[in-house]
mmCIF file of C-alpha atoms and ligand atoms in Angstrom:
data_model
loop_
_atom_site.group_PDB
_atom_site.id
_atom_site.type_symbol
_atom_site.label_atom_id
_atom_site.label_comp_id
_atom_site.label_asym_id
_atom_site.label_seq_id
_atom_site.Cartn_x
_atom_site.Cartn_y
_atom_site.Cartn_z
ATOM 1 C CA UNK A 1 0.000 0.000 0.000
ATOM 2 C CA UNK A 2 1.339 3.467 -0.903
ATOM 3 C CA UNK A 3 -0.419 6.117 1.136
ATOM 4 C CA UNK A 4 -0.786 9.852 0.532
ATOM 5 C CA UNK A 5 -3.088 12.580 1.766
ATOM 6 C CA UNK A 6 -5.390 14.321 -0.702
ATOM 7 C CA UNK A 7 -7.054 17.654 0.089
ATOM 8 C CA UNK A 8 -9.613 19.206 -2.267
ATOM 9 C CA UNK A 9 -10.362 22.882 -1.643
ATOM 10 C CA UNK A 10 -13.535 24.185 -3.256
ATOM 11 C CA UNK A 11 -15.595 27.356 -3.195
ATOM 12 C CA UNK A 12 -18.061 25.778 -0.762
ATOM 13 C CA UNK A 13 -16.285 22.885 0.966
ATOM 14 C CA UNK A 14 -12.855 21.453 1.790
ATOM 15 C CA UNK A 15 -12.565 17.662 1.561
ATOM 16 C CA UNK A 16 -9.741 15.375 2.482
ATOM 17 C CA UNK A 17 -8.755 11.781 3.119
ATOM 18 C CA UNK A 18 -5.803 9.443 3.360
ATOM 19 C CA UNK A 19 -5.660 7.531 0.074
ATOM 20 C CA UNK A 20 -4.089 4.285 -1.056
ATOM 21 C CA UNK A 21 -2.719 5.579 -4.344
ATOM 22 C CA UNK A 22 -2.048 2.101 -5.708
ATOM 23 C CA UNK A 23 -5.745 1.150 -5.674
ATOM 24 C CA UNK A 24 -7.301 4.628 -5.625
ATOM 25 C CA UNK A 25 -9.250 3.809 -2.473
ATOM 26 C CA UNK A 26 -9.761 5.984 0.576
ATOM 27 C CA UNK A 27 -8.270 4.436 3.707
ATOM 28 C CA UNK A 28 -9.886 6.951 6.062
ATOM 29 C CA UNK A 29 -13.353 8.368 5.906
ATOM 30 C CA UNK A 30 -13.591 11.428 3.706
ATOM 31 C CA UNK A 31 -13.659 14.472 5.969
ATOM 32 C CA UNK A 32 -15.513 17.598 4.836
ATOM 33 C CA UNK A 33 -15.664 21.084 6.348
ATOM 34 C CA UNK A 34 -17.268 24.226 4.903
ATOM 35 C CA UNK A 35 -14.866 26.624 3.172
ATOM 36 C CA UNK A 36 -14.378 29.517 5.636
ATOM 37 C CA UNK A 37 -16.561 32.520 4.825
ATOM 38 C CA UNK A 38 -14.795 34.857 2.398
ATOM 39 C CA UNK A 39 -12.292 32.185 1.287
ATOM 40 C CA UNK A 40 -9.300 34.117 2.699
ATOM 41 C CA UNK A 41 -5.852 32.451 2.462
ATOM 42 C CA UNK A 42 -5.051 32.298 6.199
ATOM 43 C CA UNK A 43 -8.466 30.833 7.050
ATOM 44 C CA UNK A 44 -8.284 28.183 4.339
ATOM 45 C CA UNK A 45 -4.724 27.234 5.297
ATOM 46 C CA UNK A 46 -5.821 26.918 8.950
ATOM 47 C CA UNK A 47 -8.742 24.682 7.937
ATOM 48 C CA UNK A 48 -6.381 22.402 5.985
ATOM 49 C CA UNK A 49 -3.903 22.220 8.886
ATOM 50 C CA UNK A 50 -6.799 21.285 11.186
ATOM 51 C CA UNK A 51 -8.047 18.629 8.789
ATOM 52 C CA UNK A 52 -4.651 16.959 8.445
ATOM 53 C CA UNK A 53 -4.181 17.160 12.232
ATOM 54 C CA UNK A 54 -7.483 15.302 12.557
ATOM 55 C CA UNK A 55 -6.029 12.282 10.718
ATOM 56 C CA UNK A 56 -3.686 11.853 13.706
ATOM 57 C CA UNK A 57 -0.677 9.536 13.564
ATOM 58 C CA UNK A 58 -1.897 7.987 10.287
ATOM 59 C CA UNK A 59 -0.880 11.201 8.507
ATOM 60 C CA UNK A 60 2.686 11.359 9.826
ATOM 61 C CA UNK A 61 5.245 11.657 7.055
ATOM 62 C CA UNK A 62 2.786 11.021 4.235
ATOM 63 C CA UNK A 63 3.049 13.035 0.999
ATOM 64 C CA UNK A 64 0.344 15.703 0.789
ATOM 65 C CA UNK A 65 -1.432 16.835 -2.373
ATOM 66 C CA UNK A 66 -3.669 19.906 -2.297
ATOM 67 C CA UNK A 67 -5.934 20.967 -5.137
ATOM 68 C CA UNK A 68 -7.439 24.414 -5.454
ATOM 69 C CA UNK A 69 -9.927 26.217 -7.771
ATOM 70 C CA UNK A 70 -7.452 28.534 -9.495
ATOM 71 C CA UNK A 71 -4.757 28.617 -12.156
ATOM 72 C CA UNK A 72 -1.635 27.273 -10.441
ATOM 73 C CA UNK A 73 1.737 28.188 -11.925
ATOM 74 C CA UNK A 74 4.913 27.172 -10.132
ATOM 75 C CA UNK A 75 3.023 27.030 -6.837
ATOM 76 C CA UNK A 76 1.447 30.441 -7.260
ATOM 77 C CA UNK A 77 -2.332 30.948 -7.547
ATOM 78 C CA UNK A 78 -2.895 33.190 -10.561
ATOM 79 C CA UNK A 79 -6.679 33.552 -10.423
ATOM 80 C CA UNK A 80 -9.488 33.301 -7.896
ATOM 81 C CA UNK A 81 -12.900 32.577 -9.347
ATOM 82 C CA UNK A 82 -14.842 31.328 -6.321
ATOM 83 C CA UNK A 83 -12.531 32.292 -3.435
ATOM 84 C CA UNK A 84 -11.094 35.580 -2.125
ATOM 85 C CA UNK A 85 -9.273 37.744 -4.678
ATOM 86 C CA UNK A 86 -6.318 37.887 -2.287
ATOM 87 C CA UNK A 87 -5.190 34.512 -3.693
ATOM 88 C CA UNK A 88 -4.275 36.156 -7.006
ATOM 89 C CA UNK A 89 -0.489 36.159 -7.343
ATOM 90 C CA UNK A 90 0.010 34.526 -3.939
ATOM 91 C CA UNK A 91 2.811 32.000 -3.289
ATOM 92 C CA UNK A 92 0.099 29.617 -2.149
ATOM 93 C CA UNK A 93 2.150 26.430 -2.185
ATOM 94 C CA UNK A 94 4.722 28.011 0.153
ATOM 95 C CA UNK A 95 1.975 29.220 2.452
ATOM 96 C CA UNK A 96 0.650 25.664 2.889
ATOM 97 C CA UNK A 97 4.156 24.217 3.185
ATOM 98 C CA UNK A 98 5.126 26.691 5.911
ATOM 99 C CA UNK A 99 1.981 25.931 7.902
ATOM 100 C CA UNK A 100 2.211 22.151 7.443
ATOM 101 C CA UNK A 101 6.006 21.952 7.905
ATOM 102 C CA UNK A 102 6.390 19.740 4.845
ATOM 103 C CA UNK A 103 6.460 19.777 1.055
ATOM 104 C CA UNK A 104 3.168 19.485 -0.745
ATOM 105 C CA UNK A 105 2.053 18.987 -4.346
ATOM 106 C CA UNK A 106 -0.211 21.891 -5.286
ATOM 107 C CA UNK A 107 -2.465 21.722 -8.349
ATOM 108 C CA UNK A 108 -5.678 23.059 -9.885
ATOM 109 C CA UNK A 109 -8.786 21.167 -8.664
ATOM 110 C CA UNK A 110 -10.108 20.078 -12.066
ATOM 111 C CA UNK A 111 -6.615 18.977 -13.099
ATOM 112 C CA UNK A 112 -6.472 16.767 -10.000
ATOM 113 C CA UNK A 113 -9.905 15.350 -10.825
ATOM 114 C CA UNK A 114 -8.762 14.629 -14.383
ATOM 115 C CA UNK A 115 -5.693 12.760 -13.145
ATOM 116 C CA UNK A 116 -7.918 10.691 -10.854
ATOM 117 C CA UNK A 117 -10.317 9.760 -13.662
ATOM 118 C CA UNK A 118 -7.354 8.876 -15.900
ATOM 119 C CA UNK A 119 -5.696 6.716 -13.228
ATOM 120 C CA UNK A 120 -8.681 5.086 -11.543
ATOM 121 C CA UNK A 121 -11.895 6.059 -13.311
ATOM 122 C CA UNK A 122 -13.790 6.772 -16.499
ATOM 123 C CA UNK A 123 -10.754 7.765 -18.610
ATOM 124 C CA UNK A 124 -8.513 4.875 -17.621
ATOM 125 C CA UNK A 125 -6.450 3.623 -20.579
ATOM 126 C CA UNK A 126 -8.150 6.024 -23.033
ATOM 127 C CA UNK A 127 -5.743 7.219 -25.746
ATOM 128 C CA UNK A 128 -5.757 10.615 -27.417
ATOM 129 C CA UNK A 129 -7.237 13.741 -25.872
ATOM 130 C CA UNK A 130 -9.644 13.324 -22.971
ATOM 131 C CA UNK A 131 -11.340 16.493 -21.746
ATOM 132 C CA UNK A 132 -12.557 16.213 -18.180
ATOM 133 C CA UNK A 133 -14.998 18.888 -17.052
ATOM 134 C CA UNK A 134 -16.326 19.444 -13.551
ATOM 135 C CA UNK A 135 -19.752 21.034 -13.202
ATOM 136 C CA UNK A 136 -19.930 22.635 -9.770
ATOM 137 C CA UNK A 137 -19.695 26.149 -8.358
ATOM 138 C CA UNK A 138 -17.713 26.904 -11.517
ATOM 139 C CA UNK A 139 -16.743 24.777 -14.507
ATOM 140 C CA UNK A 140 -13.323 23.206 -14.251
ATOM 141 C CA UNK A 141 -11.446 21.473 -17.043
ATOM 142 C CA UNK A 142 -8.528 19.106 -17.471
ATOM 143 C CA UNK A 143 -6.829 18.000 -20.685
ATOM 144 C CA UNK A 144 -5.240 14.561 -20.612
ATOM 145 C CA UNK A 145 -3.335 13.428 -23.637
ATOM 146 C CA UNK A 146 -2.541 9.699 -23.490
ATOM 147 C CA UNK A 147 -3.020 9.981 -19.721
ATOM 148 C CA UNK A 148 -0.639 12.920 -19.274
ATOM 149 C CA UNK A 149 -2.107 16.126 -17.895
ATOM 150 C CA UNK A 150 -1.670 19.456 -19.665
ATOM 151 C CA UNK A 151 -2.541 21.768 -16.766
ATOM 152 C CA UNK A 152 -4.510 25.022 -16.395
ATOM 153 C CA UNK A 153 -6.892 24.869 -19.338
ATOM 154 C CA UNK A 154 -9.718 26.909 -17.675
ATOM 155 C CA UNK A 155 -12.491 26.153 -20.186
ATOM 156 C CA UNK A 156 -15.064 27.446 -17.694
ATOM 157 C CA UNK A 157 -13.904 30.912 -18.657
ATOM 158 C CA UNK A 158 -14.361 30.499 -22.406
ATOM 159 C CA UNK A 159 -16.428 33.419 -23.591
ATOM 160 C CA UNK A 160 -19.566 32.050 -25.241
ATOM 161 C CA UNK A 161 -22.438 34.294 -26.420
ATOM 162 C CA UNK A 162 -20.737 37.202 -24.693
ATOM 163 C CA UNK A 163 -20.575 35.578 -21.259
ATOM 164 C CA UNK A 164 -18.115 33.565 -19.188
ATOM 165 C CA UNK A 165 -19.235 29.966 -19.880
ATOM 166 C CA UNK A 166 -19.421 28.963 -16.219
ATOM 167 C CA UNK A 167 -21.664 31.912 -15.347
ATOM 168 C CA UNK A 168 -24.378 30.313 -17.531
ATOM 169 C CA UNK A 169 -23.671 26.594 -17.574
ATOM 170 C CA UNK A 170 -22.230 25.614 -14.177
ATOM 171 C CA UNK A 171 -24.300 23.598 -11.734
ATOM 172 C CA UNK A 172 -24.435 26.705 -9.534
ATOM 173 C CA UNK A 173 -26.041 28.604 -12.451
ATOM 174 C CA UNK A 174 -28.628 25.804 -12.821
ATOM 175 C CA UNK A 175 -29.495 26.056 -9.126
ATOM 176 C CA UNK A 176 -29.381 29.845 -8.962
ATOM 177 C CA UNK A 177 -31.725 30.268 -11.926
ATOM 178 C CA UNK A 178 -33.948 27.283 -11.096
ATOM 179 C CA UNK A 179 -33.356 25.742 -14.553
ATOM 180 C CA UNK A 180 -34.967 22.387 -15.320
ATOM 181 C CA UNK A 181 -32.801 19.674 -16.892
ATOM 182 C CA UNK A 182 -33.822 20.560 -20.452
ATOM 183 C CA UNK A 183 -33.090 24.254 -19.953
ATOM 184 C CA UNK A 184 -29.721 23.500 -18.396
ATOM 185 C CA UNK A 185 -28.914 21.008 -21.158
ATOM 186 C CA UNK A 186 -29.333 23.801 -23.730
ATOM 187 C CA UNK A 187 -26.641 25.782 -21.897
ATOM 188 C CA UNK A 188 -24.431 22.700 -21.676
ATOM 189 C CA UNK A 189 -24.958 22.058 -25.382
ATOM 190 C CA UNK A 190 -23.542 25.512 -26.231
ATOM 191 C CA UNK A 191 -20.569 24.870 -23.996
ATOM 192 C CA UNK A 192 -19.717 21.319 -25.073
ATOM 193 C CA UNK A 193 -20.300 21.901 -28.795
ATOM 194 C CA UNK A 194 -17.970 24.921 -28.683
ATOM 195 C CA UNK A 195 -15.299 22.891 -26.909
ATOM 196 C CA UNK A 196 -15.807 19.979 -29.304
ATOM 197 C CA UNK A 197 -15.384 22.286 -32.311
ATOM 198 C CA UNK A 198 -12.201 23.808 -30.871
ATOM 199 C CA UNK A 199 -10.409 20.667 -29.674
ATOM 200 C CA UNK A 200 -11.921 17.532 -31.300
ATOM 201 C CA UNK A 201 -11.340 15.361 -28.227
ATOM 202 C CA UNK A 202 -11.621 11.572 -28.154
ATOM 203 C CA UNK A 203 -13.800 11.656 -25.028
ATOM 204 C CA UNK A 204 -15.563 14.028 -22.641
ATOM 205 C CA UNK A 205 -15.815 13.040 -18.980
ATOM 206 C CA UNK A 206 -18.295 14.969 -16.842
ATOM 207 C CA UNK A 207 -17.677 15.243 -13.110
ATOM 208 C CA UNK A 208 -18.851 17.290 -10.152
ATOM 209 C CA UNK A 209 -21.523 16.254 -7.642
ATOM 210 C CA UNK A 210 -24.320 16.729 -10.191
ATOM 211 C CA UNK A 211 -22.824 14.004 -12.389
ATOM 212 C CA UNK A 212 -24.652 11.462 -10.229
ATOM 213 C CA UNK A 213 -27.813 12.749 -11.971
ATOM 214 C CA UNK A 214 -26.176 12.261 -15.401
ATOM 215 C CA UNK A 215 -29.182 10.330 -16.746
ATOM 216 C CA UNK A 216 -31.215 13.523 -16.490
ATOM 217 C CA UNK A 217 -29.008 15.681 -18.709
ATOM 218 C CA UNK A 218 -26.247 13.850 -20.597
ATOM 219 C CA UNK A 219 -28.710 12.030 -22.923
ATOM 220 C CA UNK A 220 -30.102 15.446 -23.963
ATOM 221 C CA UNK A 221 -26.758 16.531 -25.456
ATOM 222 C CA UNK A 222 -26.089 16.137 -29.183
ATOM 223 C CA UNK A 223 -22.360 15.752 -29.789
ATOM 224 C CA UNK A 224 -20.247 13.565 -32.012
ATOM 225 C CA UNK A 225 -17.757 12.994 -29.193
ATOM 226 C CA UNK A 226 -18.741 10.378 -26.588
ATOM 227 C CA UNK A 227 -19.629 12.066 -23.295
ATOM 228 C CA UNK A 228 -19.702 9.959 -20.134
ATOM 229 C CA UNK A 229 -20.060 10.604 -16.394
ATOM 230 C CA UNK A 230 -17.046 10.580 -14.127
ATOM 231 C CA UNK A 231 -17.034 7.591 -11.802
ATOM 232 C CA UNK A 232 -15.207 9.110 -8.849
ATOM 233 C CA UNK A 233 -17.648 11.979 -8.352
ATOM 234 C CA UNK A 234 -16.850 14.023 -5.267
ATOM 235 C CA UNK A 235 -13.711 12.075 -4.446
ATOM 236 C CA UNK A 236 -11.929 12.793 -7.709
ATOM 237 C CA UNK A 237 -10.039 15.903 -6.551
ATOM 238 C CA UNK A 238 -8.933 14.222 -3.325
ATOM 239 C CA UNK A 239 -7.761 11.091 -5.155
ATOM 240 C CA UNK A 240 -5.965 13.008 -7.899
ATOM 241 C CA UNK A 241 -4.195 15.345 -5.481
ATOM 242 C CA UNK A 242 -2.998 12.347 -3.455
ATOM 243 C CA UNK A 243 -1.893 10.490 -6.606
ATOM 244 C CA UNK A 244 0.153 13.475 -7.787
ATOM 245 C CA UNK A 245 1.745 13.907 -4.356
ATOM 246 C CA UNK A 246 2.888 10.282 -4.436
ATOM 247 C CA UNK A 247 3.976 10.361 -8.102
ATOM 248 C CA UNK A 248 4.155 13.671 -9.979
ATOM 249 C CA UNK A 249 5.259 12.046 -13.241
ATOM 250 C CA UNK A 250 1.806 12.304 -14.884
ATOM 251 C CA UNK A 251 2.026 16.083 -14.818
ATOM 252 C CA UNK A 252 3.273 17.760 -18.006
ATOM 253 C CA UNK A 253 5.267 20.831 -17.161
ATOM 254 C CA UNK A 254 7.816 22.735 -19.090
ATOM 255 C CA UNK A 255 9.014 25.942 -17.537
ATOM 256 C CA UNK A 256 7.204 25.408 -14.243
HETATM 257 C C1 BGC B 1 -11.779 28.181 -11.798
HETATM 258 C C2 BGC B 1 -10.985 26.946 -12.119
HETATM 259 C C3 BGC B 1 -11.554 25.757 -11.368
HETATM 260 C C4 BGC B 1 -13.035 25.626 -11.618
HETATM 261 C C5 BGC B 1 -13.663 24.507 -10.815
HETATM 262 C C6 BGC B 1 -13.240 27.923 -12.072
HETATM 263 O O1 BGC B 1 -13.973 29.060 -11.756
HETATM 264 O O2 BGC B 1 -11.334 29.260 -12.602
HETATM 265 O O3 BGC B 1 -9.622 27.140 -11.782
HETATM 266 O O4 BGC B 1 -10.887 24.587 -11.777
HETATM 267 O O5 BGC B 1 -13.702 26.836 -11.304
HETATM 268 O O6 BGC B 1 -13.535 24.715 -9.458
#
């Protein structure tokens, strides 16, 4: 068994668990706490320190992977869509490392989810370009080419019909506007057909908590690319962050 800790920071909740990265199974219960009001760096870091402390002796010396809803370049958060703007430009990886007194692997949340689906889930052994999307508070994306991640794709911020795609097609937009499945599917259709036209992927994988209701909206989409639900659902970010902490080799970086 190779163990690592995965922490998934989101706009609404922070999740974490100790993971067996060989099998992709959680070896502790998944812990979840609400994201501190305002999403300020010090508060989020404190919540993560508390969560890892809660794993007790089982966490000692384990590699830690943390995923976060922002562009992450060389450990710095370069955007902040659903958390405080004070993350923009912050040396976030160092902040966590100083508070946790150890190295961590720090990565975008959708990228971590994509790695998890490629290693353990719906995109396992798929060749060519897989585009993983997470439909949640925002829309996250991950590009995996032959299983290797090309990070920071940010398709949720594609401008479609004059608007940021996630402001119209995220699961939060569905809830906020009280859209029924058919109305939401029309928004998703605009998003996925634009992405399909631009990138011609081999496969779309759709994650985020709402993907458990995939029967209600995926069959309404008309695409030539196969589109399938993620299998790891809400654990994908946690599993992917842990997998990358244990073995960063699936992460394509050049200058970073
Ligand atoms: C952020 C992405 C993130 C996605 C899902 C977007 O608003 O810009 O970095 O992956 O939300 O959380």
